[in-house]
GROMACS .gro file of C-alpha atoms in nm:
model
  472
    1MET     CA    1   8.699  11.463   7.255
    2LYS     CA    2   8.706  11.852   7.294
    3LEU     CA    3   8.505  11.788   7.652
    4LEU     CA    4   8.790  11.520   7.783
    5ARG     CA    5   9.095  11.779   7.664
    6ARG     CA    6   8.889  12.044   7.868
    7LEU     CA    7   8.878  11.848   8.176
    8TYR     CA    8   9.215  11.660   8.152
    9ALA     CA    9   9.454  11.928   7.997
   10PRO     CA   10   9.655  12.121   8.209
   11ASP     CA   11   9.584  12.424   8.006
   12TYR     CA   12   9.262  12.439   8.117
   13MET     CA   13   9.332  12.334   8.502
   14LEU     CA   14   9.476  12.709   8.577
   15LYS     CA   15   9.280  13.034   8.598
   16PRO     CA   16   9.472  13.296   8.365
   17SER     CA   17   9.617  13.486   8.669
   18GLN     CA   18   9.761  13.161   8.800
   19LYS     CA   19   9.927  13.079   8.472
   20LEU     CA   20  10.319  13.165   8.470
   21GLN     CA   21  10.384  13.035   8.113
   22GLU     CA   22  10.178  13.043   7.782
   23SER     CA   23  10.105  12.692   7.759
   24TYR     CA   24  10.175  12.313   7.940
   25SER     CA   25  10.202  11.986   7.777
   26THR     CA   26   9.951  11.739   7.932
   27GLY     CA   27  10.164  11.448   7.824
   28GLU     CA   28  10.501  11.607   8.067
   29TYR     CA   29  10.277  11.644   8.332
   30TYR     CA   30  10.099  11.300   8.323
   31LYS     CA   31  10.398  11.136   8.250
   32SER     CA   32  10.577  11.320   8.558
   33PHE     CA   33  10.310  11.253   8.802
   34ILE     CA   34  10.277  10.879   8.698
   35LYS     CA   35  10.649  10.841   8.768
   36VAL     CA   36  10.620  10.949   9.119
   37ALA     CA   37  10.299  10.795   9.196
   38TRP     CA   38  10.309  10.452   9.091
   39PRO     CA   39  10.545  10.311   9.334
   40ALA     CA   40  10.323  10.526   9.611
   41VAL     CA   41  10.015  10.363   9.476
   42LEU     CA   42  10.137  10.033   9.431
   43GLU     CA   43  10.265  10.059   9.786
   44SER     CA   44   9.954  10.159   9.888
   45PHE     CA   45   9.693   9.882   9.723
   46LEU     CA   46   9.929   9.579   9.795
   47LEU     CA   47   9.963   9.698  10.194
   48GLY     CA   48   9.559   9.721  10.189
   49LEU     CA   49   9.580   9.359  10.001
   50VAL     CA   50   9.805   9.232  10.264
   51ASN     CA   51   9.574   9.380  10.518
   52PHE     CA   52   9.311   9.225  10.340
   53ILE     CA   53   9.486   8.867  10.299
   54ASP     CA   54   9.561   8.904  10.670
   55SER     CA   55   9.193   8.937  10.783
   56ILE     CA   56   9.090   8.685  10.568
   57MET     CA   57   9.326   8.428  10.733
   58VAL     CA   58   9.215   8.575  11.089
   59SER     CA   59   8.865   8.501  10.990
   60THR     CA   60   8.970   8.113  10.949
   61GLN     CA   61   8.958   8.170  11.367
   62GLY     CA   62   8.582   8.258  11.318
   63ALA     CA   63   8.359   8.600  11.344
   64THR     CA   64   8.452   8.622  11.758
   65ALA     CA   65   8.852   8.699  11.630
   66VAL     CA   66   8.722   8.902  11.363
   67ALA     CA   67   8.574   9.130  11.611
   68ALA     CA   68   8.875   9.076  11.880
   69VAL     CA   69   9.125   9.181  11.625
   70GLY     CA   70   8.899   9.497  11.491
   71LEU     CA   71   8.838   9.616  11.875
   72THR     CA   72   9.242   9.679  11.835
   73SER     CA   73   9.245   9.874  11.554
   74GLN     CA   74   9.083  10.246  11.671
   75PRO     CA   75   9.348  10.184  12.042
   76ARG     CA   76   9.624  10.160  11.790
   77MET     CA   77   9.527  10.432  11.553
   78LEU     CA   78   9.539  10.651  11.854
   79PHE     CA   79   9.912  10.580  11.944
   80TYR     CA   80   9.985  10.562  11.578
   81ALA     CA   81   9.847  10.918  11.490
   82ILE     CA   82  10.163  11.091  11.721
   83PHE     CA   83  10.417  10.916  11.492
   84PHE     CA   84  10.189  11.002  11.168
   85ALA     CA   85  10.162  11.372  11.217
   86LEU     CA   86  10.538  11.382  11.263
   87SER     CA   87  10.570  11.193  10.922
   88VAL     CA   88  10.331  11.434  10.741
   89GLY     CA   89  10.565  11.746  10.904
   90VAL     CA   90  10.878  11.556  10.769
   91THR     CA   91  10.678  11.529  10.399
   92ALA     CA   92  10.656  11.876  10.410
   93ILE     CA   93  10.970  12.006  10.493
   94VAL     CA   94  11.169  11.770  10.331
   95SER     CA   95  11.010  11.803   9.987
   96ARG     CA   96  11.022  12.185  10.040
   97ARG     CA   97  11.412  12.146  10.061
   98LYS     CA   98  11.415  11.907   9.786
   99GLY     CA   99  11.282  12.195   9.552
  100GLU     CA  100  11.538  12.455   9.719
  101ASN     CA  101  11.814  12.193   9.671
  102ASN     CA  102  11.861  12.226  10.015
  103ARG     CA  103  12.010  11.876  10.125
  104GLU     CA  104  12.176  11.981  10.462
  105ASP     CA  105  11.860  12.105  10.603
  106ALA     CA  106  11.682  11.824  10.478
  107ASN     CA  107  11.890  11.572  10.604
  108ASN     CA  108  11.900  11.745  10.972
  109CYS     CA  109  11.536  11.777  10.964
  110LEU     CA  110  11.493  11.377  10.907
  111ALA     CA  111  11.718  11.373  11.223
  112GLN     CA  112  11.577  11.559  11.474
  113ALA     CA  113  11.238  11.394  11.361
  114ILE     CA  114  11.394  11.010  11.438
  115SER     CA  115  11.529  11.126  11.740
  116ALA     CA  116  11.196  11.244  11.857
  117CYS     CA  117  11.054  10.966  11.761
  118ILE     CA  118  11.253  10.692  11.932
  119ILE     CA  119  11.202  10.895  12.245
  120ILE     CA  120  10.835  10.928  12.200
  121GLY     CA  121  10.767  10.581  12.096
  122ILE     CA  122  10.955  10.468  12.423
  123VAL     CA  123  10.684  10.630  12.644
  124VAL     CA  124  10.412  10.643  12.444
  125ILE     CA  125  10.379  10.250  12.347
  126GLY     CA  126  10.501  10.152  12.686
  127LEU     CA  127  10.189  10.330  12.837
  128ALA     CA  128   9.977  10.126  12.567
  129ILE     CA  129  10.116   9.785  12.691
  130VAL     CA  130  10.107   9.849  13.059
  131PHE     CA  131   9.720   9.935  13.013
  132ALA     CA  132   9.634   9.725  12.742
  133GLU     CA  133   9.327   9.565  12.945
  134PRO     CA  134   9.146   9.833  13.015
  135LEU     CA  135   9.199  10.070  12.705
  136LEU     CA  136   9.035   9.759  12.484
  137ARG     CA  137   8.748   9.744  12.789
  138PHE     CA  138   8.661  10.075  12.691
  139SER     CA  139   8.682  10.025  12.344
  140GLY     CA  140   8.416   9.767  12.401
  141ALA     CA  141   8.597   9.462  12.413
  142LYS     CA  142   8.382   9.175  12.584
  143GLU     CA  143   8.420   8.851  12.775
  144ASP     CA  144   8.446   8.667  12.457
  145THR     CA  145   8.700   8.875  12.268
  146LEU     CA  146   8.884   9.007  12.531
  147PRO     CA  147   9.171   8.697  12.621
  148MET     CA  148   9.223   8.735  12.204
  149SER     CA  149   9.258   9.099  12.161
  150VAL     CA  150   9.461   9.223  12.472
  151PRO     CA  151   9.765   8.979  12.364
  152TYR     CA  152   9.714   9.088  12.030
  153PHE     CA  153   9.727   9.439  12.091
  154ARG     CA  154  10.028   9.443  12.294
  155ILE     CA  155  10.273   9.206  12.059
  156VAL     CA  156  10.149   9.455  11.776
  157MET     CA  157  10.220   9.762  11.976
  158VAL     CA  158  10.566   9.614  12.008
  159GLY     CA  159  10.607   9.642  11.646
  160MET     CA  160  10.445  10.011  11.595
  161PHE     CA  161  10.781  10.096  11.752
  162PHE     CA  162  10.996   9.990  11.471
  163THR     CA  163  10.726  10.097  11.252
  164SER     CA  164  10.708  10.444  11.363
  165ILE     CA  165  11.071  10.500  11.267
  166GLY     CA  166  11.015  10.366  10.952
  167LEU     CA  167  10.740  10.539  10.866
  168ILE     CA  168  10.938  10.884  10.942
  169ILE     CA  169  11.232  10.783  10.723
  170ASN     CA  170  10.955  10.709  10.447
  171ALA     CA  171  10.828  11.020  10.481
  172GLY     CA  172  11.134  11.195  10.389
  173GLN     CA  173  11.194  10.950  10.095
  174ARG     CA  174  10.849  11.037   9.980
  175GLY     CA  175  10.958  11.451  10.018
  176SER     CA  176  11.234  11.396   9.844
  177GLY     CA  177  11.053  11.222   9.562
  178ASN     CA  178  11.200  10.863   9.607
  179THR     CA  179  10.862  10.672   9.658
  180ARG     CA  180  11.004  10.351   9.524
  181ILE     CA  181  11.203  10.295   9.867
  182SER     CA  182  10.905  10.323  10.022
  183MET     CA  183  10.728  10.054   9.827
  184THR     CA  184  11.018   9.805   9.851
  185THR     CA  185  11.020   9.836  10.197
  186ASN     CA  186  10.674   9.795  10.289
  187MET     CA  187  10.635   9.536   9.992
  188THR     CA  188  10.910   9.317  10.192
  189ALA     CA  189  10.750   9.355  10.529
  190ASN     CA  190  10.394   9.243  10.385
  191ILE     CA  191  10.509   8.936  10.215
  192VAL     CA  192  10.709   8.819  10.567
  193ASN     CA  193  10.355   8.919  10.711
  194CYS     CA  194  10.201   8.683  10.502
  195ILE     CA  195  10.412   8.399  10.494
  196PHE     CA  196  10.433   8.428  10.919
  197ASN     CA  197  10.075   8.431  10.888
  198ALA     CA  198  10.039   8.127  10.731
  199LEU     CA  199  10.284   7.956  10.946
  200LEU     CA  200  10.128   8.091  11.300
  201ILE     CA  201   9.771   8.139  11.292
  202ASN     CA  202   9.727   7.748  11.179
  203GLY     CA  203  10.034   7.593  11.314
  204LEU     CA  204  10.194   7.462  10.950
  205PHE     CA  205  10.532   7.243  10.955
  206PHE     CA  206  10.691   7.286  11.292
  207PHE     CA  207  10.551   7.626  11.389
  208PRO     CA  208  10.279   7.638  11.710
  209LYS     CA  209   9.903   7.689  11.624
  210LEU     CA  210   9.889   8.050  11.800
  211GLY     CA  211   9.570   8.191  11.620
  212VAL     CA  212   9.504   8.584  11.684
  213THR     CA  213   9.839   8.595  11.844
  214GLY     CA  214  10.016   8.414  11.565
  215ALA     CA  215   9.879   8.696  11.346
  216ALA     CA  216  10.021   8.960  11.608
  217VAL     CA  217  10.341   8.804  11.600
  218ALA     CA  218  10.361   8.791  11.223
  219THR     CA  219  10.279   9.149  11.203
  220ALA     CA  220  10.540   9.253  11.435
  221ILE     CA  221  10.839   9.051  11.258
  222GLY     CA  222  10.716   9.219  10.910
  223ASN     CA  223  10.749   9.562  11.098
  224VAL     CA  224  11.103   9.490  11.213
  225VAL     CA  225  11.194   9.400  10.871
  226SER     CA  226  11.063   9.713  10.704
  227CYS     CA  227  11.246   9.918  10.945
  228ALA     CA  228  11.578   9.771  10.910
  229MET     CA  229  11.528   9.816  10.536
  230SER     CA  230  11.386  10.182  10.576
  231VAL     CA  231  11.715  10.267  10.792
  232TYR     CA  232  11.946  10.114  10.523
  233SER     CA  233  11.786  10.341  10.263
  234VAL     CA  234  11.942  10.635  10.416
  235SER     CA  235  12.285  10.471  10.435
  236HIS     CA  236  12.411  10.562  10.142
  237LYS     CA  237  12.592  10.865  10.055
  238ASN     CA  238  12.564  10.960   9.736
  239ARG     CA  239  12.188  10.982   9.801
  240PHE     CA  240  11.966  11.322   9.877
  241LEU     CA  241  11.872  11.166  10.230
  242HIS     CA  242  12.199  11.005  10.371
  243LEU     CA  243  12.225  11.008  10.775
  244LYS     CA  244  12.483  10.889  11.008
  245PRO     CA  245  12.425  10.770  11.371
  246THR     CA  246  12.600  11.060  11.484
  247MET     CA  247  12.338  11.293  11.381
  248LEU     CA  248  12.083  11.168  11.611
  249PHE     CA  249  11.986  11.307  11.928
  250ARG     CA  250  12.141  11.645  11.852
  251PHE     CA  251  11.856  11.862  11.871
  252LYS     CA  252  11.831  12.217  11.751
  253ALA     CA  253  11.583  12.431  11.872
  254GLU     CA  254  11.546  12.605  11.492
  255SER     CA  255  11.462  12.282  11.316
  256LEU     CA  256  11.237  12.141  11.596
  257LYS     CA  257  11.020  12.433  11.602
  258LEU     CA  258  10.979  12.400  11.228
  259ILE     CA  259  10.855  12.037  11.279
  260ALA     CA  260  10.651  12.097  11.538
  261LYS     CA  261  10.486  12.412  11.351
  262ILE     CA  262  10.340  12.156  11.089
  263SER     CA  263  10.309  11.824  11.300
  264SER     CA  264  10.143  12.022  11.583
  265SER     CA  265   9.822  12.098  11.331
  266ALA     CA  266   9.853  11.779  11.216
  267ALA     CA  267   9.852  11.624  11.536
  268VAL     CA  268   9.568  11.787  11.647
  269GLU     CA  269   9.396  11.679  11.296
  270GLN     CA  270   9.490  11.314  11.382
  271VAL     CA  271   9.327  11.360  11.733
  272PHE     CA  272   8.999  11.461  11.622
  273MET     CA  273   8.997  11.181  11.345
  274ARG     CA  274   9.112  10.927  11.607
  275PHE     CA  275   8.880  11.069  11.851
  276GLY     CA  276   8.579  11.061  11.628
  277PHE     CA  277   8.689  10.715  11.503
  278PHE     CA  278   8.752  10.560  11.844
  279VAL     CA  279   8.402  10.674  11.902
  280VAL     CA  280   8.196  10.547  11.640
  281ALA     CA  281   8.379  10.204  11.673
  282LYS     CA  282   8.266  10.158  12.017
  283MET     CA  283   7.906  10.268  11.956
  284VAL     CA  284   7.907   9.983  11.697
  285ALA     CA  285   8.096   9.756  11.899
  286GLU     CA  286   7.821   9.808  12.161
  287LEU     CA  287   7.522   9.675  11.907
  288SER     CA  288   7.667   9.287  11.957
  289THR     CA  289   8.004   9.139  11.833
  290MET     CA  290   7.813   8.971  11.570
  291GLU     CA  291   7.728   9.343  11.423
  292PHE     CA  292   8.079   9.482  11.517
  293ALA     CA  293   8.261   9.149  11.340
  294THR     CA  294   8.027   9.290  10.996
  295HIS     CA  295   8.151   9.654  11.033
  296THR     CA  296   8.544   9.530  11.064
  297ILE     CA  297   8.488   9.251  10.759
  298CYS     CA  298   8.352   9.661  10.563
  299MET     CA  299   8.612   9.810  10.693
  300ASN     CA  300   8.887   9.551  10.583
  301ILE     CA  301   8.700   9.616  10.228
  302VAL     CA  302   8.666   9.941  10.242
  303ASN     CA  303   9.080  10.011  10.305
  304LEU     CA  304   9.107   9.885   9.935
  305SER     CA  305   8.941  10.199   9.806
  306PHE     CA  306   9.108  10.389  10.019
  307CYS     CA  307   9.465  10.283   9.931
  308PHE     CA  308   9.430  10.399   9.604
  309GLY     CA  309   9.345  10.747   9.655
  310ASP     CA  310   9.611  10.749   9.994
  311GLY     CA  311   9.867  10.627   9.728
  312LEU     CA  312   9.778  10.913   9.466
  313GLY     CA  313   9.743  11.170   9.761
  314VAL     CA  314  10.149  11.049   9.872
  315ALA     CA  315  10.263  11.195   9.505
  316ALA     CA  316  10.042  11.465   9.479
  317SER     CA  317  10.190  11.565   9.826
  318SER     CA  318  10.545  11.539   9.751
  319LEU     CA  319  10.511  11.717   9.389
  320VAL     CA  320  10.287  12.006   9.559
  321GLY     CA  321  10.532  12.042   9.811
  322GLN     CA  322  10.876  12.025   9.595
  323ASN     CA  323  10.734  12.265   9.320
  324LEU     CA  324  10.608  12.551   9.611
  325GLY     CA  325  11.005  12.519   9.710
  326LYS     CA  326  11.047  12.585   9.337
  327ARG     CA  327  10.816  12.915   9.335
  328ARG     CA  328  10.590  12.726   9.099
  329PRO     CA  329  10.260  12.734   9.251
  330ASP     CA  330  10.120  12.662   8.908
  331TYR     CA  331  10.295  12.343   8.852
  332SER     CA  332  10.158  12.239   9.241
  333ILE     CA  333   9.788  12.299   9.136
  334ILE     CA  334   9.846  12.102   8.796
  335TYR     CA  335   9.982  11.786   8.981
  336GLY     CA  336   9.668  11.842   9.248
  337LYS     CA  337   9.422  11.822   8.952
  338THR     CA  338   9.628  11.580   8.785
  339ALA     CA  339   9.565  11.355   9.061
  340GLN     CA  340   9.219  11.410   9.088
  341ARG     CA  341   9.155  11.389   8.748
  342ILE     CA  342   9.314  11.021   8.775
  343GLY     CA  343   9.146  10.954   9.057
  344ILE     CA  344   8.779  10.979   8.904
  345CYS     CA  345   8.901  10.736   8.706
  346VAL     CA  346   9.010  10.493   8.954
  347SER     CA  347   8.650  10.573   9.174
  348VAL     CA  348   8.428  10.455   8.854
  349LEU     CA  349   8.633  10.097   8.882
  350LEU     CA  350   8.591  10.049   9.246
  351MET     CA  351   8.210  10.157   9.200
  352ILE     CA  352   8.143   9.921   8.993
  353LEU     CA  353   8.351   9.605   9.219
  354PHE     CA  354   8.154   9.723   9.546
  355TRP     CA  355   7.817   9.721   9.394
  356PHE     CA  356   7.828   9.432   9.192
  357GLY     CA  357   8.088   9.210   9.347
  358GLY     CA  358   7.994   9.298   9.744
  359GLU     CA  359   7.864   8.939   9.819
  360PHE     CA  360   8.153   8.785   9.665
  361LEU     CA  361   8.395   9.016   9.879
  362VAL     CA  362   8.202   8.948  10.227
  363LYS     CA  363   8.191   8.560  10.176
  364LEU     CA  364   8.598   8.556  10.144
  365PHE     CA  365   8.578   8.652  10.539
  366MET     CA  366   8.322   8.354  10.610
  367THR     CA  367   8.380   7.989  10.731
  368LYS     CA  368   8.176   7.730  10.597
  369GLY     CA  369   7.892   7.642  10.835
  370GLU     CA  370   7.938   7.945  11.052
  371PRO     CA  371   7.575   8.000  11.206
  372GLU     CA  372   7.646   8.388  11.155
  373ALA     CA  373   7.731   8.371  10.799
  374VAL     CA  374   7.410   8.447  10.621
  375SER     CA  375   7.326   8.740  10.838
  376ILE     CA  376   7.651   8.907  10.814
  377ILE     CA  377   7.666   8.872  10.429
  378GLU     CA  378   7.341   8.984  10.388
  379THR     CA  379   7.395   9.317  10.562
  380GLY     CA  380   7.757   9.320  10.410
  381LYS     CA  381   7.646   9.355  10.083
  382PHE     CA  382   7.376   9.624  10.145
  383ILE     CA  383   7.705   9.813  10.335
  384LEU     CA  384   7.932   9.768  10.020
  385LYS     CA  385   7.649   9.932   9.824
  386LEU     CA  386   7.650  10.226  10.018
  387LEU     CA  387   8.023  10.219   9.958
  388ALA     CA  388   7.985  10.219   9.611
  389ILE     CA  389   7.824  10.557   9.665
  390ILE     CA  390   8.054  10.675   9.901
  391THR     CA  391   8.376  10.620   9.692
  392PRO     CA  392   8.448  10.888   9.471
  393ALA     CA  393   8.408  11.126   9.776
  394GLN     CA  394   8.635  10.924   9.974
  395VAL     CA  395   8.873  10.894   9.706
  396SER     CA  396   8.882  11.291   9.636
  397GLN     CA  397   8.904  11.444   9.939
  398VAL     CA  398   9.214  11.225  10.077
  399LEU     CA  399   9.361  11.376   9.717
  400PHE     CA  400   9.282  11.714   9.824
  401SER     CA  401   9.392  11.664  10.165
  402GLY     CA  402   9.710  11.547  10.026
  403CYS     CA  403   9.773  11.828   9.897
  404VAL     CA  404   9.674  12.079  10.107
  405ARG     CA  405   9.889  11.920  10.396
  406GLY     CA  406  10.185  11.878  10.119
  407ALA     CA  407  10.173  12.260  10.129
  408GLY     CA  408  10.191  12.259  10.490
  409ASP     CA  409   9.842  12.404  10.517
  410THR     CA  410   9.801  12.163  10.797
  411ARG     CA  411   9.588  12.393  11.018
  412TYR     CA  412   9.274  12.380  10.785
  413ALA     CA  413   9.324  12.032  10.766
  414ALA     CA  414   9.267  12.013  11.136
  415LEU     CA  415   8.964  12.228  11.147
  416VAL     CA  416   8.763  11.971  10.907
  417SER     CA  417   8.860  11.701  11.117
  418LEU     CA  418   8.742  11.823  11.434
  419VAL     CA  419   8.411  11.957  11.221
  420CYS     CA  420   8.327  11.613  11.041
  421ILE     CA  421   8.518  11.352  11.164
  422ALA     CA  422   8.535  11.446  11.585
  423PHE     CA  423   8.148  11.612  11.592
  424GLU     CA  424   7.951  11.564  11.294
  425ARG     CA  425   8.036  11.206  11.222
  426PRO     CA  426   7.984  11.044  11.597
  427VAL     CA  427   7.671  11.226  11.628
  428LEU     CA  428   7.527  11.107  11.294
  429THR     CA  429   7.615  10.761  11.417
  430TYR     CA  430   7.436  10.744  11.774
  431LEU     CA  431   7.133  10.877  11.584
  432MET     CA  432   7.147  10.641  11.277
  433CYS     CA  433   7.256  10.360  11.494
  434TYR     CA  434   7.067  10.388  11.836
  435VAL     CA  435   6.743  10.667  11.749
  436PHE     CA  436   6.642  10.538  11.412
  437SER     CA  437   6.743  10.181  11.511
  438PHE     CA  438   6.952  10.097  11.186
  439GLY     CA  439   7.190   9.929  11.316
  440VAL     CA  440   7.539   9.864  11.210
  441VAL     CA  441   7.417  10.022  10.850
  442GLY     CA  442   7.368  10.354  11.056
  443ALA     CA  443   7.741  10.393  11.108
  444TRP     CA  444   7.804  10.345  10.717
  445LEU     CA  445   7.523  10.590  10.667
  446ALA     CA  446   7.714  10.853  10.903
  447MET     CA  447   8.006  10.779  10.708
  448LEU     CA  448   7.853  10.882  10.402
  449ALA     CA  449   7.729  11.175  10.520
  450ASP     CA  450   8.094  11.228  10.629
  451GLN     CA  451   8.309  11.169  10.339
  452TYR     CA  452   8.095  11.424  10.115
  453LEU     CA  453   8.075  11.693  10.382
  454ARG     CA  454   8.475  11.651  10.376
  455LEU     CA  455   8.508  11.691  10.016
  456ALA     CA  456   8.329  11.992  10.022
  457PHE     CA  457   8.570  12.181  10.253
  458MET     CA  458   8.875  12.058  10.145
  459ALA     CA  459   8.762  12.119   9.743
  460HIS     CA  460   8.714  12.485   9.853
  461ARG     CA  461   9.005  12.528  10.013
  462PHE     CA  462   9.231  12.363   9.727
  463SER     CA  463   9.025  12.553   9.459
  464GLY     CA  464   9.068  12.873   9.701
  465GLY     CA  465   9.455  12.857   9.646
  466LYS     CA  466   9.528  12.971   9.973
  467TRP     CA  467   9.747  12.669  10.083
  468SER     CA  468   9.974  12.755   9.805
  469LYS     CA  469  10.074  13.091  10.034
  470VAL     CA  470  10.180  12.896  10.301
  471LYS     CA  471  10.568  12.927  10.428
  472VAL     CA  472  10.794  12.659  10.550
   0.00000   0.00000   0.00000
């Protein structure tokens, strides 16, 4: 019991020089953290679960369909990175203004970010749709996957325009501590997505059988629903975040500079991340369609572990920013470490699931009688054992990253992404896949090294405390 207390009690989470009061109540901090965290974790888990189910539905069209959809993932995320970077800035600024109780500046920041998002979205997504085929060919699409991947990519990119607007609004809501709104909008969108998946992929009732294209249409419909709900969430006058249409496109240099200052570093981080992930996916795609299908299946499963860390990270990011705004860095440290302690418990459960349930999870994506099934299942089982080892590092580094970003320390996160994701992971993937001939397994060995290296960097930064001194 004494050991557990030293590990989990807030009094032991702070160095003597960091304490601003004599003692800290364990129950108070865990209760307040869980109050903010549970909607974010549930939202992230359900989002991951729906994507998981979505992929299983697509897998009814065969392994080639799985590979075709998987090929669109990294190109999509390259464009999504721009909007995600903008959302990081919004969360950091709104959380600080919430701590300072400065409602006007928080709403002004959100209005500026949404306006910029709409303009950027029209240009960037338009280019993605026009150049879809050459982009996917470069990503590794071959003649067997290209006819399915191009229409899927174009339709999903249309949906991304609506997703990006909802993303910015939800980032502001999270920054203000209102994680339930984001949970509600995404849950509803995911339910809509699943329903239309069932109707359009295999053509139930009077709906046409559209296969992979049907999955894309279902995703886009869900995106529109989510966006509409997010917009409605900022229409209430009595809430901390309230926007009027007249506030849009009235740009203010000071606000834009602050958003750009934080978001630019997050954008650089995202560029490094997406470049690294894109190169890795391309290298795996060049191995064979079946190996890439195996990789895609395992990536869909790995999202289940990521979503827990991501949800806890959202809560930690919000609470860290708010308490820095209140000039209570001690509370920020406690909430960051509280998230870590909860993350350890989650990691243990996920390790057990992936180690002992790997074969069951991979089989969910297999169509009965498929000739490649045995090979995919055996390779997938081994990869999920690697994933069991990767999971503790993945969850922990995502949590540390969330705390650092929530404080506005996005430059350091960008540097870590440059070293680990843009350089180390692609180089190791090439060596493991091609030089040492491990095939698709090599990509996951490289991922293992990447996650533990990122954990070392982010844990060092968090424990050093420089992130708590960043001005926003």
